[in-house]
XYZ file of N, CA and C in Angstrom:
576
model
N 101.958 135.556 97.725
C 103.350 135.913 97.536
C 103.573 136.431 96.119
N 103.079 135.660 95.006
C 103.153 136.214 93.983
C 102.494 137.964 93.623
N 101.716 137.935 94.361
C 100.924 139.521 94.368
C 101.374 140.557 95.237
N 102.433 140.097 96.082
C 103.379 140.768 96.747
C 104.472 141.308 95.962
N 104.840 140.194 95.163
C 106.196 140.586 94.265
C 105.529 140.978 93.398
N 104.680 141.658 92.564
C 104.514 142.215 91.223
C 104.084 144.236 92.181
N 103.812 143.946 93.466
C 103.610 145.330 93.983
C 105.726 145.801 94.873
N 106.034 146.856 93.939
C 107.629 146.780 94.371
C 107.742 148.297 95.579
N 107.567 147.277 97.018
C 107.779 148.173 98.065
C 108.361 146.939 98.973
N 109.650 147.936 99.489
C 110.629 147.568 100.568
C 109.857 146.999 101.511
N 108.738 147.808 102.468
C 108.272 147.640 103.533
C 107.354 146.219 103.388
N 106.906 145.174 102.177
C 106.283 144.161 102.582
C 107.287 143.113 102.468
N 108.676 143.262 102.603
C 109.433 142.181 102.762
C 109.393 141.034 104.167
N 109.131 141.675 105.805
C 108.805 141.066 106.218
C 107.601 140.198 105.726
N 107.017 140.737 105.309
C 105.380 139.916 105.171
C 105.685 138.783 104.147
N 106.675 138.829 103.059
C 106.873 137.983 102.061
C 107.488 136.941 103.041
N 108.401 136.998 103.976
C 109.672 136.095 104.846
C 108.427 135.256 105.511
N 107.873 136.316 105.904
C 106.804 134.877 107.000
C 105.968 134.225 105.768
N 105.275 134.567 104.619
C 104.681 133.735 103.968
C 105.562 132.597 103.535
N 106.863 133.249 103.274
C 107.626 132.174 102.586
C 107.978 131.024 103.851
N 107.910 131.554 105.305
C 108.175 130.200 106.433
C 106.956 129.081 106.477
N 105.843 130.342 106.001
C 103.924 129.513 106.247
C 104.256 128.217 105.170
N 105.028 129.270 104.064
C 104.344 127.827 102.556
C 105.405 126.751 103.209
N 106.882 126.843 103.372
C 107.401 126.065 104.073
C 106.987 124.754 104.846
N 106.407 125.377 105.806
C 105.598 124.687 106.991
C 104.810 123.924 106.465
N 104.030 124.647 105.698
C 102.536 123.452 104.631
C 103.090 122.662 104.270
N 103.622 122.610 103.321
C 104.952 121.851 102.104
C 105.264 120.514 102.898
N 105.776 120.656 103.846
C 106.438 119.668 104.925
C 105.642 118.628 105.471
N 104.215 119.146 105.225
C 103.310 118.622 106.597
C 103.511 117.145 105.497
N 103.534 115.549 106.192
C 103.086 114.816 105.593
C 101.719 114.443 105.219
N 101.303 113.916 104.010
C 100.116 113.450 103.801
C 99.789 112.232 103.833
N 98.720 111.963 104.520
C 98.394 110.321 104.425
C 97.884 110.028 102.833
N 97.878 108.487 102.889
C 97.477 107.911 101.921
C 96.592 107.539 101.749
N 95.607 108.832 102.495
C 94.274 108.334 102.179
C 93.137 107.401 100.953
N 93.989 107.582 99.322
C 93.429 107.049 98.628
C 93.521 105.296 98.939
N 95.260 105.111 99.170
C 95.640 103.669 98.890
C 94.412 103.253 100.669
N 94.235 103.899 101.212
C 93.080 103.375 102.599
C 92.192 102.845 101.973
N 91.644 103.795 101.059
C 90.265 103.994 100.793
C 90.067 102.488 99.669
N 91.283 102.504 98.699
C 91.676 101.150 97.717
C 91.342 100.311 98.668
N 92.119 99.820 99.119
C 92.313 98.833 100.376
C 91.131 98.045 101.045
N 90.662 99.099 101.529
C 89.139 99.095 102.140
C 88.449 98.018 101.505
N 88.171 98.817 99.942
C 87.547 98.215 98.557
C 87.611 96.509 98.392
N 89.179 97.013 98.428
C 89.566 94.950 98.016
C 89.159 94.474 98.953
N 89.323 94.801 100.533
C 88.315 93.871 101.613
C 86.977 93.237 101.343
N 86.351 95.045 100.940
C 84.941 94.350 101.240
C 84.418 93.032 99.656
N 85.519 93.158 98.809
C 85.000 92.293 97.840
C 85.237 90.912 98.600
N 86.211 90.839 99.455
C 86.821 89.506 99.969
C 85.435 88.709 100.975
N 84.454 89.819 101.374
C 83.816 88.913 102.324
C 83.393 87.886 101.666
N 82.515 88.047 100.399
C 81.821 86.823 100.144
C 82.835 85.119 100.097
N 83.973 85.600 99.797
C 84.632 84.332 100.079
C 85.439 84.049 101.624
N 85.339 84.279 102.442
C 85.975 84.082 103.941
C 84.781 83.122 104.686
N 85.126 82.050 104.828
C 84.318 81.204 105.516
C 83.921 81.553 106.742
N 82.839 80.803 107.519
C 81.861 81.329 108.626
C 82.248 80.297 109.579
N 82.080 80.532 111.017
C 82.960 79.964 112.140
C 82.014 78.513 112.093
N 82.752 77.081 111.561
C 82.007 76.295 111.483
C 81.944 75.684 110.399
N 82.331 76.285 109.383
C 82.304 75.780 107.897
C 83.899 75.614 107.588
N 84.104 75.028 106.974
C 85.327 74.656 106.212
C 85.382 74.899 104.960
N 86.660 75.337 104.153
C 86.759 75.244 102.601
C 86.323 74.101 102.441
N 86.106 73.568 101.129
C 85.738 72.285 100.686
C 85.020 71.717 100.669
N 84.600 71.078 99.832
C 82.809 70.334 100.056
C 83.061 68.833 101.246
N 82.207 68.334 101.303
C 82.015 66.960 102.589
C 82.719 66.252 101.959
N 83.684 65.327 102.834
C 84.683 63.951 102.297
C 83.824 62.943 101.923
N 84.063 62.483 100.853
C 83.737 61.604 99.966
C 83.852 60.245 101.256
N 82.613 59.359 100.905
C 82.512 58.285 101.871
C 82.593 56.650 100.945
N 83.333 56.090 101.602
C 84.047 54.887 100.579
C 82.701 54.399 100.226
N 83.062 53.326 99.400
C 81.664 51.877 99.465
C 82.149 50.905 100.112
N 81.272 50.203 100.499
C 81.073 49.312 101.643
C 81.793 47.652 101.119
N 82.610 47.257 101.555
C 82.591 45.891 100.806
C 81.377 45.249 100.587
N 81.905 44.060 100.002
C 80.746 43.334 99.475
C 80.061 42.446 100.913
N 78.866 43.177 101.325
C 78.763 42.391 102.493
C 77.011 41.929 102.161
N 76.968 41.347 103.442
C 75.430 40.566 103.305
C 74.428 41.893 103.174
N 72.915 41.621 103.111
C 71.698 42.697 102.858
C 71.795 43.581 104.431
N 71.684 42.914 105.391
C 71.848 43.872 106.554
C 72.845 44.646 107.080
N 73.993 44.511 106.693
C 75.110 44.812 106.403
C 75.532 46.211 106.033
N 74.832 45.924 104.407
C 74.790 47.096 103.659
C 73.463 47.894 104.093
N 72.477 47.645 104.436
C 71.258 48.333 105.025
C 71.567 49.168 105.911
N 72.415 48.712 107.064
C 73.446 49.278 107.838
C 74.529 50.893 107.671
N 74.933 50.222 106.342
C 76.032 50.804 106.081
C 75.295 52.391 105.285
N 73.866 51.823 104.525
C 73.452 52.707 103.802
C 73.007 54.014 104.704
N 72.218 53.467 105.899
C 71.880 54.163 106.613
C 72.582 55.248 107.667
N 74.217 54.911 107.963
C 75.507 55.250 108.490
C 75.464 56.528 107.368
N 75.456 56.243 106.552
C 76.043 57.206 105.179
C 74.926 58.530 105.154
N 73.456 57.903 104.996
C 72.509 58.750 104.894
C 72.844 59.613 106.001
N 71.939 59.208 107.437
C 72.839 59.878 108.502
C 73.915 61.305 108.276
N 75.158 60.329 108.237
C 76.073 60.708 108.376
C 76.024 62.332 107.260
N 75.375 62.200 106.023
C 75.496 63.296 104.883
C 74.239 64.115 105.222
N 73.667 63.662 106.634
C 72.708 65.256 106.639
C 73.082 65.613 108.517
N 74.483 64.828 109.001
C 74.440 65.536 110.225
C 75.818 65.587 110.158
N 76.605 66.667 110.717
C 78.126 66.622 110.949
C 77.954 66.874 112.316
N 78.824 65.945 112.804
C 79.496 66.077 114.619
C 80.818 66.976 114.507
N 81.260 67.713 114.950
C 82.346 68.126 115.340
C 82.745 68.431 117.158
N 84.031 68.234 117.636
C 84.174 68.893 118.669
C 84.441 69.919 118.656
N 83.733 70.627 120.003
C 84.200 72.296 120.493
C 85.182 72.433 120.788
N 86.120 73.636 120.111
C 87.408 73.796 120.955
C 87.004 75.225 120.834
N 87.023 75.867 122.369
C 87.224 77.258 122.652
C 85.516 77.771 122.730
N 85.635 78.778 121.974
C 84.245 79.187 122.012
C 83.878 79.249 120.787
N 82.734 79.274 120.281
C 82.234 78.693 119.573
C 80.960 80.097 118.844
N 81.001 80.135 117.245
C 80.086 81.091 117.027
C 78.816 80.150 116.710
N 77.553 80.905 116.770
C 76.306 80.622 116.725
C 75.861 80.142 114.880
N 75.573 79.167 114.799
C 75.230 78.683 113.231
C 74.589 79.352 113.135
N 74.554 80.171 112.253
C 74.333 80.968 111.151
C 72.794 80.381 110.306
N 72.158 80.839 109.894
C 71.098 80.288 108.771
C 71.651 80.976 107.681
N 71.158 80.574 106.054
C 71.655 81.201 104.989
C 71.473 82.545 104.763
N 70.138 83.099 105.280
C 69.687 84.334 105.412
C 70.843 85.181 106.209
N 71.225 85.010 107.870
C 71.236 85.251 108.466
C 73.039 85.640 108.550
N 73.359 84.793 107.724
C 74.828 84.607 107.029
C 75.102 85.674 105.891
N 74.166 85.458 104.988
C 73.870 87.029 103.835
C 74.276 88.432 104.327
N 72.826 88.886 105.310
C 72.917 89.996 106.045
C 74.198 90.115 106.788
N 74.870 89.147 107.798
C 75.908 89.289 107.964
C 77.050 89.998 107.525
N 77.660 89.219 105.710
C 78.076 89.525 105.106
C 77.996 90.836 104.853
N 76.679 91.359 104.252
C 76.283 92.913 103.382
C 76.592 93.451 104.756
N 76.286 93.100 106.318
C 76.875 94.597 106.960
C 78.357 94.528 107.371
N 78.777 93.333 107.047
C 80.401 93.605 106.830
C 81.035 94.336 106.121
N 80.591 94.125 104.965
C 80.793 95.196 103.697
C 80.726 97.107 103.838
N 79.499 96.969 104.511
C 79.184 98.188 104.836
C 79.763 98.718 105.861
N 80.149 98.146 107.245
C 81.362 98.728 107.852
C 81.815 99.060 107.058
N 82.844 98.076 105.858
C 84.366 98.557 105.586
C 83.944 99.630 104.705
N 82.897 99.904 103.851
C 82.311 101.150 102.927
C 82.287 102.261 103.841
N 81.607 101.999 105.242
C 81.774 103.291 106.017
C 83.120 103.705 106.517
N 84.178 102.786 107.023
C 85.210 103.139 107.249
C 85.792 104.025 105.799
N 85.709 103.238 104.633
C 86.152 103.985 103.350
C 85.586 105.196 103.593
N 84.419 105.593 103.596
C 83.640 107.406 103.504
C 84.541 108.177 104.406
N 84.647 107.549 105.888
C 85.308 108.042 106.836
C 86.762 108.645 106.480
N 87.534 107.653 105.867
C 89.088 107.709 105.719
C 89.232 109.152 104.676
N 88.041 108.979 103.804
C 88.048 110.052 102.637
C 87.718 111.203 103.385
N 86.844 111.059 103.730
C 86.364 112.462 104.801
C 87.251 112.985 105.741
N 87.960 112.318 106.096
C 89.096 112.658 107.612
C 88.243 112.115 109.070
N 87.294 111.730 108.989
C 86.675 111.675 109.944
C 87.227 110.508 111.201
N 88.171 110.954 111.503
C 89.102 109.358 112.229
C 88.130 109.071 113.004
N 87.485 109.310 113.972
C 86.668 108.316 114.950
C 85.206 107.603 114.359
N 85.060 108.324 113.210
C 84.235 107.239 112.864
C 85.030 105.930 112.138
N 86.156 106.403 111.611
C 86.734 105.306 110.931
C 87.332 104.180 111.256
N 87.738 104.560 112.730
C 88.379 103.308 113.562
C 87.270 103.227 114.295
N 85.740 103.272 114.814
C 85.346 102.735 114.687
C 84.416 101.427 114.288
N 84.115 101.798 112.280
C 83.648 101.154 111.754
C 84.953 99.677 111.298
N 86.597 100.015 111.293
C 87.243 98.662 111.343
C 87.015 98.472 112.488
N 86.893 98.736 113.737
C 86.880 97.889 115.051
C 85.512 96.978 114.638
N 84.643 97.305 114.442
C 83.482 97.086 114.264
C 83.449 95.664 113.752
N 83.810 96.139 112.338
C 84.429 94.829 111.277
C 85.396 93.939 112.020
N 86.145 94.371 112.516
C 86.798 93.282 113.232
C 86.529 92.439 114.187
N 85.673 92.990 114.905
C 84.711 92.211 115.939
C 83.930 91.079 115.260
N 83.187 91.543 114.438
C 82.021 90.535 113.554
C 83.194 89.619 112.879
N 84.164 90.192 112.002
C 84.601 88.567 111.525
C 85.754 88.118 112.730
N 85.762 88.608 113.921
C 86.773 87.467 115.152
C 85.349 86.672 115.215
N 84.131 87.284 115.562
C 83.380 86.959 115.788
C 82.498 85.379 115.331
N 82.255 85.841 114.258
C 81.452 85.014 113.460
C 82.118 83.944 111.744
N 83.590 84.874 112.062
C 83.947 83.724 110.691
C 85.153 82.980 111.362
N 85.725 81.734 110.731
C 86.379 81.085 110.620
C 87.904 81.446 110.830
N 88.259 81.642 111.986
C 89.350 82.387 112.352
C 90.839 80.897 112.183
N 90.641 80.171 111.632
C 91.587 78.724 111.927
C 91.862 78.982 110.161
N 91.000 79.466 109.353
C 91.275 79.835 107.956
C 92.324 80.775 107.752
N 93.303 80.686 107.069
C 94.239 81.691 106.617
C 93.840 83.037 105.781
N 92.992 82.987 104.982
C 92.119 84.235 104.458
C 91.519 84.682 105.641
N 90.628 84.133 106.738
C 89.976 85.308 107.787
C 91.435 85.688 108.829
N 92.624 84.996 108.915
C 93.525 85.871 109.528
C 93.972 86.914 109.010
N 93.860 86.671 107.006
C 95.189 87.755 106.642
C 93.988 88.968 106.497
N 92.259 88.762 106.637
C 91.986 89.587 106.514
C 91.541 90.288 107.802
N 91.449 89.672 109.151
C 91.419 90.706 110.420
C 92.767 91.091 110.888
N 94.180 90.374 110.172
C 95.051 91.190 109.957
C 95.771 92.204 109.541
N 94.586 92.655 108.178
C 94.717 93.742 107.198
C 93.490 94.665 108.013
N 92.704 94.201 108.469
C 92.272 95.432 109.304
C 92.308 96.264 110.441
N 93.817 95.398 111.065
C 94.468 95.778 112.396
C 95.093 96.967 111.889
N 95.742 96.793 110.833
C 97.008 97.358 110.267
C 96.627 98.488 109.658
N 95.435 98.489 109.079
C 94.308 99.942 108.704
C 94.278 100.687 109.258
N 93.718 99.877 110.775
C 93.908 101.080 111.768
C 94.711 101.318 112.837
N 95.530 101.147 112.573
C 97.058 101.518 113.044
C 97.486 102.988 112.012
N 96.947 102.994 110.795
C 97.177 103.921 109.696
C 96.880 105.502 110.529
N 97.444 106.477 110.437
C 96.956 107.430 110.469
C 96.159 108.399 109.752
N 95.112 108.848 109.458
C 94.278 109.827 108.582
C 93.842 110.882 108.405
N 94.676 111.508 110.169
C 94.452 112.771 110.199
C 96.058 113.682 110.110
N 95.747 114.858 109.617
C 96.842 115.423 109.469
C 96.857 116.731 110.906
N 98.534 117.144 111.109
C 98.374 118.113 112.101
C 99.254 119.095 111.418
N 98.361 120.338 111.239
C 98.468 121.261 110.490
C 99.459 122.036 110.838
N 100.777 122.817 110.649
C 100.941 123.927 111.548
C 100.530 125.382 111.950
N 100.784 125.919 112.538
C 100.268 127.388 112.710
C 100.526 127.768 112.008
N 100.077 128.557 111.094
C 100.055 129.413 110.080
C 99.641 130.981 110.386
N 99.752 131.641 111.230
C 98.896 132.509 111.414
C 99.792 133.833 110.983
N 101.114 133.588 111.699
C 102.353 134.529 111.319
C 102.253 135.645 110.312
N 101.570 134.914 108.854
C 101.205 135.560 108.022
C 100.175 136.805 107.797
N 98.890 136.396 108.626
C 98.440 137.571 108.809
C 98.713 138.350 110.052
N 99.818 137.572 110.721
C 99.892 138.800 111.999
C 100.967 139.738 111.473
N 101.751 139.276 110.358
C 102.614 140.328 109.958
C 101.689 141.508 108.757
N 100.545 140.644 107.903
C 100.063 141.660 107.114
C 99.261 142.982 107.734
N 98.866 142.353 109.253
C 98.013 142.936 110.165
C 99.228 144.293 110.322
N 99.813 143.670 110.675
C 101.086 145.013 111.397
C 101.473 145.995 110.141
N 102.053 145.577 109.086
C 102.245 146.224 107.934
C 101.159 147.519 107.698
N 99.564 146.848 107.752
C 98.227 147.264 107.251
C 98.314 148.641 108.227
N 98.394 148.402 110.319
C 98.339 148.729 110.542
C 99.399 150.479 110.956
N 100.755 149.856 110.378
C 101.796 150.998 110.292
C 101.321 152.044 109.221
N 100.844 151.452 108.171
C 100.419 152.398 107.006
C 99.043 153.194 107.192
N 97.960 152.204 107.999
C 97.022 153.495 107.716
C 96.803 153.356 109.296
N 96.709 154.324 110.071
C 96.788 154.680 111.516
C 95.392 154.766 111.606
């Protein structure tokens, strides 16, 4: 448009009207927020290492009283209750139940949690929506899956990844074409 107006002929005024509807049209289109996604993403994946695993609890093991003052078998008893007790935890099942984890096995876990939400990040930057709601579905599966869903950190965080992808990341462009179908016509009135 600017190289339109420094050339002074009547006949490219249509052509200026439709550029000026094209820039219009652009102008308007909304943009996602792809960066604050991509932020977002970030602060997740720092969060895995602290979101507990389906089975574990915040907090270290409850402290176990001492025993009154009782006779030798008593306390032999009592010692052995304790020992026991600090290398086995009983809990009941409610619902279904994820698979204990080994420390290794818990690690790797973690790092490909991370890496979903890193791939969803590449994705969101890229525009690439179906890889991107795939890699949060993904993530979201593994921690319904495997972490501690009764914890308030693993809700607010498979809640922050519902809500991700609910986000939109792709844009819908409008037609723009107007512009060269009018320079086309102009081009073509002038040289036959």
């Amino acid at each position: 448009d600017k190289l339109l107006l420094t050339i002074d002929r009547p006949g490219l005024q249509p052509l200026r009207q439709q550029l000026a509807d094209d820039i219009l049209a652009l102008t308007a289109v909304p943009k996602p927020d792809v960066e604050g996604l991509a932020l977002r993403l970030g602060s997740l994946s720092k969060r895995v290492d602290s979101l507990p695993l389906a089975g574990q609890e915040r907090g270290g093991v409850a402290a176990t009283g001492e025993t009154e003052k009782a006779g030798g078998w008593a306390r032999l008893k009592a010692r052995i209750g304790d020992f026991f007790a600090s290398i086995f935890s009983v809990h009941k099942a409610t619902g279904s139940t994820a698979p204990m984890l080994s420390a290794e096995e818990s690690f790797f876990l973690r790092r490909s949690l991370e890496l979903e939400l890193q791939a969803a990040r590449i994705a969101a930057l890229s525009g690439e929506v179906s890889a991107y709601k795939a890699s949060l579905d993904s993530a979201a599966g593994w921690t319904e899956k495997y972490f501690n869903l009764g914890d308030a950190a693993v809700r607010a965080f498979v809640s922050a990844l519902g809500e991700l992808g609910d986000r939109k990341i792709e844009v819908e462009l409008p037609d723009i074409s107007g512009s060269l179908q009018a320079f086309t016509t102009i081009q073509s009135v002038e040289n036959p």
